[in-house]
Tab-separated table of C-alpha atoms in Angstrom:
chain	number	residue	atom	x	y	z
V	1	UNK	CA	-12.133	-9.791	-9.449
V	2	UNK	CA	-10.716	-6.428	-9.970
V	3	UNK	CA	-6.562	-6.736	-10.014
V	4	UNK	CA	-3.569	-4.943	-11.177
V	5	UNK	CA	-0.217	-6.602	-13.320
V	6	UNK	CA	2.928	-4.644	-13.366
V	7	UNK	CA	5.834	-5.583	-15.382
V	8	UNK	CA	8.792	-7.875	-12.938
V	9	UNK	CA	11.301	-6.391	-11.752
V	10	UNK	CA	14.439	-5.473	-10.874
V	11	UNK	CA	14.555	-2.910	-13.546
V	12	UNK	CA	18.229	-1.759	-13.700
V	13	UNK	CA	19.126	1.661	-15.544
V	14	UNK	CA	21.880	3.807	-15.741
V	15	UNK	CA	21.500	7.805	-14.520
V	16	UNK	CA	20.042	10.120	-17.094
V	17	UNK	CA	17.989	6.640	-18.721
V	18	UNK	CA	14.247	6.736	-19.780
V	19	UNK	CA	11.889	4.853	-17.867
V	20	UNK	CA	8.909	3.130	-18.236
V	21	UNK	CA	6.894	0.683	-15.789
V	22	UNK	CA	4.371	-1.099	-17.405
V	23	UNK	CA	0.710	-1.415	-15.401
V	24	UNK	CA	-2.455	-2.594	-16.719
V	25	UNK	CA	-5.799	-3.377	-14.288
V	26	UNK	CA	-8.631	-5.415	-14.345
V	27	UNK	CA	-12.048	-3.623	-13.165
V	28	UNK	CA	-15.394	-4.418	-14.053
V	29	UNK	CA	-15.801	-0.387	-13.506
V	30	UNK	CA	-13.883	2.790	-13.588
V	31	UNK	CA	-10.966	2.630	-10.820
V	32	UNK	CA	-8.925	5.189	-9.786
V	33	UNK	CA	-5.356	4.695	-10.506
V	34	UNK	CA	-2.416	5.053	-8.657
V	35	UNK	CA	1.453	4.901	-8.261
V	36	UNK	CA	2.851	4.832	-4.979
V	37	UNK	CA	6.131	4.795	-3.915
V	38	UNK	CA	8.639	3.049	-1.302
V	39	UNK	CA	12.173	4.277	-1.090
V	40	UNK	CA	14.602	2.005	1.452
V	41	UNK	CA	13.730	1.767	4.688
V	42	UNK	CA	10.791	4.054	4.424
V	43	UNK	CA	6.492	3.814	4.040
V	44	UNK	CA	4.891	4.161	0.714
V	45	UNK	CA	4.035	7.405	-0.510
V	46	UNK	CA	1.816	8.396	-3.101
V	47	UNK	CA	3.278	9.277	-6.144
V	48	UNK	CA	0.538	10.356	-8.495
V	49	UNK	CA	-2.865	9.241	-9.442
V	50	UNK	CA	-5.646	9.950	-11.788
V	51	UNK	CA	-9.063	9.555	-10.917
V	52	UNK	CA	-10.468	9.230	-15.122
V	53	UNK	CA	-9.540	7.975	-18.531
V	54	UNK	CA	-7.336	10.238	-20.181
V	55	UNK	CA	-6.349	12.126	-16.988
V	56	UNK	CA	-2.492	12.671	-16.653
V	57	UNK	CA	-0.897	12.921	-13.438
V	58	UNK	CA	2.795	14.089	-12.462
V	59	UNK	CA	4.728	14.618	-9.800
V	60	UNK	CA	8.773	14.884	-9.125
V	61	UNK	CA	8.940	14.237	-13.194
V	62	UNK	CA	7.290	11.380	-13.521
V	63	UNK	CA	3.923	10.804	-15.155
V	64	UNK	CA	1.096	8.319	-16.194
V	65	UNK	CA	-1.729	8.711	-18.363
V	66	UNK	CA	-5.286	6.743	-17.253
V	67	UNK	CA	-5.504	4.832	-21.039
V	68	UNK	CA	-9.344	3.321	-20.729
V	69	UNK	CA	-8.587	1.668	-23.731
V	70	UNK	CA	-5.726	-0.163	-23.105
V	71	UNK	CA	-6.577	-0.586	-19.409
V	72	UNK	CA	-2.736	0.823	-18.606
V	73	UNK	CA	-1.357	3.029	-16.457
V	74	UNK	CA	2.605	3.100	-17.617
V	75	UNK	CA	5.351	5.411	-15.631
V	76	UNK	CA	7.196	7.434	-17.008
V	77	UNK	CA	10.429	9.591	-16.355
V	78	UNK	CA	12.416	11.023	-18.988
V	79	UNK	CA	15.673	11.062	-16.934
V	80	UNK	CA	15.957	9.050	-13.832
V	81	UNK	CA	18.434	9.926	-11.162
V	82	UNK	CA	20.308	7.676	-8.613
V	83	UNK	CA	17.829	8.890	-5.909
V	84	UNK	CA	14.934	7.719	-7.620
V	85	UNK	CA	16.276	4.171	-6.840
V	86	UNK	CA	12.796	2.449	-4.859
V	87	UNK	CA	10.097	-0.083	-5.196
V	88	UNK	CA	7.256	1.253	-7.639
V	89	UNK	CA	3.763	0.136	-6.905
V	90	UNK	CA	0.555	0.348	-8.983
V	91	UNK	CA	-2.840	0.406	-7.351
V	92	UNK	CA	-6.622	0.705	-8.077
V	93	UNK	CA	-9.267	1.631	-6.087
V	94	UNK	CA	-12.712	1.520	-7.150
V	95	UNK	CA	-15.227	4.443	-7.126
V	96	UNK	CA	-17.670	2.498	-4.739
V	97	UNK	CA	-15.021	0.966	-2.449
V	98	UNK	CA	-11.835	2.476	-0.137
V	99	UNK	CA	-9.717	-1.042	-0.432
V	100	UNK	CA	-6.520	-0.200	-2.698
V	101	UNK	CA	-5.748	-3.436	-4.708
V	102	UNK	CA	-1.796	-3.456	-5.323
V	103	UNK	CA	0.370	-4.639	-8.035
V	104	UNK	CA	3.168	-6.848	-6.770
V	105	UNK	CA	5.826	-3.786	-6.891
V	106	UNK	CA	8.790	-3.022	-9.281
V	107	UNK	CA	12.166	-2.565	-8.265
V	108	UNK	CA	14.291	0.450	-9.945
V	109	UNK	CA	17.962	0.398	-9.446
V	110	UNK	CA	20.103	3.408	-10.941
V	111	UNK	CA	23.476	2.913	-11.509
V	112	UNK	CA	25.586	5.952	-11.400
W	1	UNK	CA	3.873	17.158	10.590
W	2	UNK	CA	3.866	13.571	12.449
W	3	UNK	CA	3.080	11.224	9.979
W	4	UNK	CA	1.564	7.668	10.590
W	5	UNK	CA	3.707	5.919	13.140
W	6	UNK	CA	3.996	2.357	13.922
W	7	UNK	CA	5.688	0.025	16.672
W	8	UNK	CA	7.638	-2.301	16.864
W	9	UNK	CA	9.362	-1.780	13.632
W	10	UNK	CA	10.850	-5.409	13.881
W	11	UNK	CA	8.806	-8.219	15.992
W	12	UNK	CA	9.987	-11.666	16.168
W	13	UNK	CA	8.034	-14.191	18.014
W	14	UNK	CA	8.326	-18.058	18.211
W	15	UNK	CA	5.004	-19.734	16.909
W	16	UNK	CA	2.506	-19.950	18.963
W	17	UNK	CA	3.085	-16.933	20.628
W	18	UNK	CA	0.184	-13.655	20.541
W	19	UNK	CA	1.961	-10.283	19.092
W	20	UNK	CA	-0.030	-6.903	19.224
W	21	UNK	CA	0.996	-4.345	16.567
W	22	UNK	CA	0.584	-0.430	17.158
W	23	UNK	CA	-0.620	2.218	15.159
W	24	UNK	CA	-0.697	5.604	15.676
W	25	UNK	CA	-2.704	7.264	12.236
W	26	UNK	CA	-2.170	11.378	11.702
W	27	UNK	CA	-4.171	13.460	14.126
W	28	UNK	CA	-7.865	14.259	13.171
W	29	UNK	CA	-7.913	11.253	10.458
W	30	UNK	CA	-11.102	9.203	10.236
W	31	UNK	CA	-10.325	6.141	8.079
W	32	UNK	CA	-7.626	3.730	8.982
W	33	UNK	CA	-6.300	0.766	7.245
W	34	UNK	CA	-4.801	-2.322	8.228
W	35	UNK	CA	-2.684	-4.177	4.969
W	36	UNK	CA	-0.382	-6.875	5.240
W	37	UNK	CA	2.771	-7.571	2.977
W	38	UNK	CA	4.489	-10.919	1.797
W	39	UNK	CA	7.998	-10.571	0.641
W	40	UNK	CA	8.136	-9.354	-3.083
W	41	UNK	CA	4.727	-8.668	-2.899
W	42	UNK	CA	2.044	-5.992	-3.111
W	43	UNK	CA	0.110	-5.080	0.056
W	44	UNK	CA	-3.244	-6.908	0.772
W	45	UNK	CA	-5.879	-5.571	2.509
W	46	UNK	CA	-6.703	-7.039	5.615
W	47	UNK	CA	-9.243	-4.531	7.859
W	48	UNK	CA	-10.546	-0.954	7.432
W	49	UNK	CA	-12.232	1.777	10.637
W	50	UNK	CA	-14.019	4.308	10.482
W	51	UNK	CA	-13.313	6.958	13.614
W	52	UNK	CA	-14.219	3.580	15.717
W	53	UNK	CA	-16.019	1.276	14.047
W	54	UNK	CA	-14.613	-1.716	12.381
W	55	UNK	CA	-16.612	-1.669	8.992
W	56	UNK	CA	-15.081	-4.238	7.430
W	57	UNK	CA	-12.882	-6.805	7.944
W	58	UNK	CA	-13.282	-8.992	4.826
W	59	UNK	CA	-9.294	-9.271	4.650
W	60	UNK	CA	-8.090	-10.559	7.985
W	61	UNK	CA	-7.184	-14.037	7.316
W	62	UNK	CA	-8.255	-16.026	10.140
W	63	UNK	CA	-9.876	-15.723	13.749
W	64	UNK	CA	-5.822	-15.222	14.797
W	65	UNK	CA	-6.197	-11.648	14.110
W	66	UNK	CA	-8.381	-9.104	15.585
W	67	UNK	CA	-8.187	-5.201	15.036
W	68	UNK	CA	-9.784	-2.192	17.070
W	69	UNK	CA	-9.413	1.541	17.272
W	70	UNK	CA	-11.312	2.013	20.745
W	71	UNK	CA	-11.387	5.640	21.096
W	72	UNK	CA	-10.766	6.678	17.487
W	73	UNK	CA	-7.188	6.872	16.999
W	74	UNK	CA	-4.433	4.414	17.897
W	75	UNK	CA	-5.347	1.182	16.379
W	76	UNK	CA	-3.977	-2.540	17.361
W	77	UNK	CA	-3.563	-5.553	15.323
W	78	UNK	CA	-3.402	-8.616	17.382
W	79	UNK	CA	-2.125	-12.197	16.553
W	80	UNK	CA	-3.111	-14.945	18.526
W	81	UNK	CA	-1.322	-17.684	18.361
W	82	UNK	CA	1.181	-16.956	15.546
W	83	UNK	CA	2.117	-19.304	12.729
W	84	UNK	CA	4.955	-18.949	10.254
W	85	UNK	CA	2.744	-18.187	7.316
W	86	UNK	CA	2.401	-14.821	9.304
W	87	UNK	CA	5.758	-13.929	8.722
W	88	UNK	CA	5.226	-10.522	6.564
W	89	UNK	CA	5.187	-6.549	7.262
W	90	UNK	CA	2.403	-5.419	8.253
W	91	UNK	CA	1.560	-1.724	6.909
W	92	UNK	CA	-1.107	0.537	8.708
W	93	UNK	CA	-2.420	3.868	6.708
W	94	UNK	CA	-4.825	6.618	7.260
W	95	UNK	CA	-6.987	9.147	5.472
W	96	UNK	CA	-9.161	12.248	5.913
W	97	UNK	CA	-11.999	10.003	5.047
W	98	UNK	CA	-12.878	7.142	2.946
W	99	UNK	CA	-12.803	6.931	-1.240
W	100	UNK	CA	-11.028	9.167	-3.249
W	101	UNK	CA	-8.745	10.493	-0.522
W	102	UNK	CA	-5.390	9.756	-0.278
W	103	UNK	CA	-3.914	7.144	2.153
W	104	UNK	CA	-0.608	8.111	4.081
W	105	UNK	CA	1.270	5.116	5.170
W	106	UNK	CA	3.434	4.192	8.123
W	107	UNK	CA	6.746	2.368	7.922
W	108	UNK	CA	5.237	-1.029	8.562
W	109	UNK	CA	6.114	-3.692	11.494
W	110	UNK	CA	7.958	-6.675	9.827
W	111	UNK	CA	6.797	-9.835	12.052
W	112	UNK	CA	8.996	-12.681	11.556
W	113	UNK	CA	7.802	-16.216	12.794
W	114	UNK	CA	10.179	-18.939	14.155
């Protein structure tokens, strides 16, 4: 079945750091992609998505690119902050369907 | 804006015992999702509405748990009979619609089991 693989966490950094997250899916069609969010003690929000291969999306300076060929979907920020301290999620939803299917999460810790 | 809202944040019931988990989706949203949450792990799906039908509930793990949005709105997730292994937090979301459209997430009710 259809599933998403991110890379383990905790991820540790220190401020100003690059980041990536590492994400690839499973589909046996053309998912949407997300990357949601969940800062302590709060819901999930949606950080950015892309709905087809090669589409880019970005938001709050991070971004992912929808690689079809590689089946990824990294994160990426060029220069995390403290606040950007969460639990990262990957997701997929299929065209034909409204489930999301989750990655397991990665947790980002910035050290001052 | 009121986001999605959910209550009890924290529920802890002995095992055996029924729990009923609220939901209150943004106003004028017709899709609403029921996930539930292991510790250290991604969300799983467990039912989905539509306004107030109950179009699929593929996910919900056993006849314990039952789901309805009666008028359209505020949903409940009931657990009859609870048993450890349904220890988790248990997120509700809405959308404008089903697909493509963005889900908006509540804080989630963590049930612990004793």
């Amino acid at each position: 079945g259809d599933s998403v693989t991110q890379m383990e966490g905790p991820v540790t950094l220190s401020e100003e750091a690059c980041l990536t997250i590492n994400c690839t899916y499973t589909a046996t069609g053309y998912p949407s992609l997300f990357w949601y969010v969940q800062y302590p003690g709060e819901g999930l929000q949606l950080l950015l998505k892309a709905t087809k291969a090669d589409d880019k999306g970005s938001n709050k300076g991070f971004e992912a690119t929808y690689r079809k060929e590689t089946t990824s979907f990294h994160l990426e920020k060029g220069s995390v902050q403290v606040s950007d301290s969460a639990v990262y999620f990957c997701a997929l939803m299929m065209d034909s369907n409204y489930q999301l299917i989750w990655g397991a999460g990665t947790k980002l810790i910035i050290k001052p | 804006g009121a986001g999605v809202s959910q209550s009890p944040r924290y529920k802890v019931a002995k095992r055996g015992q029924d729990v009923a988990l609220r939901c209150d989706p943004i106003s004028g949203h017709v899709s609403l999702f029921w996930y539930q949450q292991a510790l250290g792990q991604g969300p799983e799906f467990l039912t989905y509405f539509q306004n107030e039908a109950q179009l699929d509930k593929s996910g919900l793990p056993s006849d314990r748990f039952f789901a309805e949005r009666p008028e359209g709105s505020v949903s409940t997730l009931k657990i009859q009979r609870t048993q450890q292994e349904d220890s988790a937090v248990y997120l509700c979301a809405s959308s404008l619609d089903r697909g493509r459209y963005e889900q908006y997430f509540g804080p989630g009710t963590r049930l612990t089991v004793t």
